[in-house]
Coordinates of C-alpha atoms and ligand atoms in Angstrom, one line a residue:
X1 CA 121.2 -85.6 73.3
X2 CA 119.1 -83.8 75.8
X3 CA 116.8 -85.4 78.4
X4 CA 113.2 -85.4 77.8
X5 CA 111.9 -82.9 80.4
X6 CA 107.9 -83.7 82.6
X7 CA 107.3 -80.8 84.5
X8 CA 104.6 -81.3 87.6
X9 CA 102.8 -78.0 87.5
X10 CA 101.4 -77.0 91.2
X11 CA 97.3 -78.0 90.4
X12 CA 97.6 -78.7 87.0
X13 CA 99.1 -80.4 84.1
X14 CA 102.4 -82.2 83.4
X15 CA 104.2 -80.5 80.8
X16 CA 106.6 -82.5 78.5
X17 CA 109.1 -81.1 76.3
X18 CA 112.5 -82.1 74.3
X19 CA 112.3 -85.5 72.2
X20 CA 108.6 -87.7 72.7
X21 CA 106.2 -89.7 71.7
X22 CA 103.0 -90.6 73.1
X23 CA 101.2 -93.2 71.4
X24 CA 98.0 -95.0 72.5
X25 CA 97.8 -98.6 73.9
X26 CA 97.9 -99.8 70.7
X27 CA 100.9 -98.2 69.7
X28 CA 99.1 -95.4 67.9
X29 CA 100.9 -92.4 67.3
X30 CA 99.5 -89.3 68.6
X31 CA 100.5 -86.4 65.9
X32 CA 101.1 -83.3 67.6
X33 CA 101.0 -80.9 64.8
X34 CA 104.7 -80.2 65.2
X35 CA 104.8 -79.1 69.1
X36 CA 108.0 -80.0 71.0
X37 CA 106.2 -79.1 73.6
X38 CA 102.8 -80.5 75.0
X39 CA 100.3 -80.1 78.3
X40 CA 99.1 -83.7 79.5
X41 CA 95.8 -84.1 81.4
X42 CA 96.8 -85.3 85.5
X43 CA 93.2 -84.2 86.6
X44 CA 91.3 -86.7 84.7
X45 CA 88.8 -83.6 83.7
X46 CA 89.7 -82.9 80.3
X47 CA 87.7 -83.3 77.7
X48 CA 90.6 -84.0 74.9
X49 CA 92.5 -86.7 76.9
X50 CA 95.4 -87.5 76.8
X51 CA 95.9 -83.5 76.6
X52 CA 94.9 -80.6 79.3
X53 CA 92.4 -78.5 78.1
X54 CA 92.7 -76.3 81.2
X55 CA 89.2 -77.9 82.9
X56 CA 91.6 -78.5 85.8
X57 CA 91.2 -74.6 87.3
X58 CA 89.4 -74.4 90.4
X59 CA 88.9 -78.3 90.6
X60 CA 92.5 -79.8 91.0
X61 CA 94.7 -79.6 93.9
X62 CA 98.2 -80.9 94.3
X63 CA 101.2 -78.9 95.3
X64 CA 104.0 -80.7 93.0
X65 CA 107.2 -81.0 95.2
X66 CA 110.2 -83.2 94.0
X67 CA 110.6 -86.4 96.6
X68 CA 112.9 -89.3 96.0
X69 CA 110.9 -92.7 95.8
X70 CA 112.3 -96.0 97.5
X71 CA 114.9 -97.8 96.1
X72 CA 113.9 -100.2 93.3
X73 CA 113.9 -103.9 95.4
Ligands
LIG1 S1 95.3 -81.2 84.1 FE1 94.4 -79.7 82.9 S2 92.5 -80.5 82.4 FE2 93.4 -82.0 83.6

């Protein structure tokens, strides 16, 4: 089985892809119309939350680079 893959795009979206599911707080299944394969929303701009909708151009900044966080204590 293959890991499930979040990629941190440079001022934008993560991007998820392999084997998901995002549900709501409720446990809600979000449907996703048979995509492997989807853009969530890091900007908080979107208007179709939890997904990107690409409002993040021009108004989001973040240069993703990898770092390894402290050790669980
Ligand atoms: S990251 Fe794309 S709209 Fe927020």
């Amino acid at each position: 089985m293959s890991k499930t893959k979040i990629t941190v795009n440079n001022n934008g979206s993560l991007i998820i892809d392999g084997d998901f599911q995002i549900v709501d707080k409720n446990g809600k299944e979000y449907h996703l119309g048979g995509r492997e394969k989807v853009s969530l929303c890091r900007c908080g701009r979107s208007a179709n939350k939890p997904f990107c909708d690409g409002s993040h151009r021009g108004h989001f900044e973040h240069e993703a680079t990898a770092f390894d966080l402290p050790t669980k204590s």
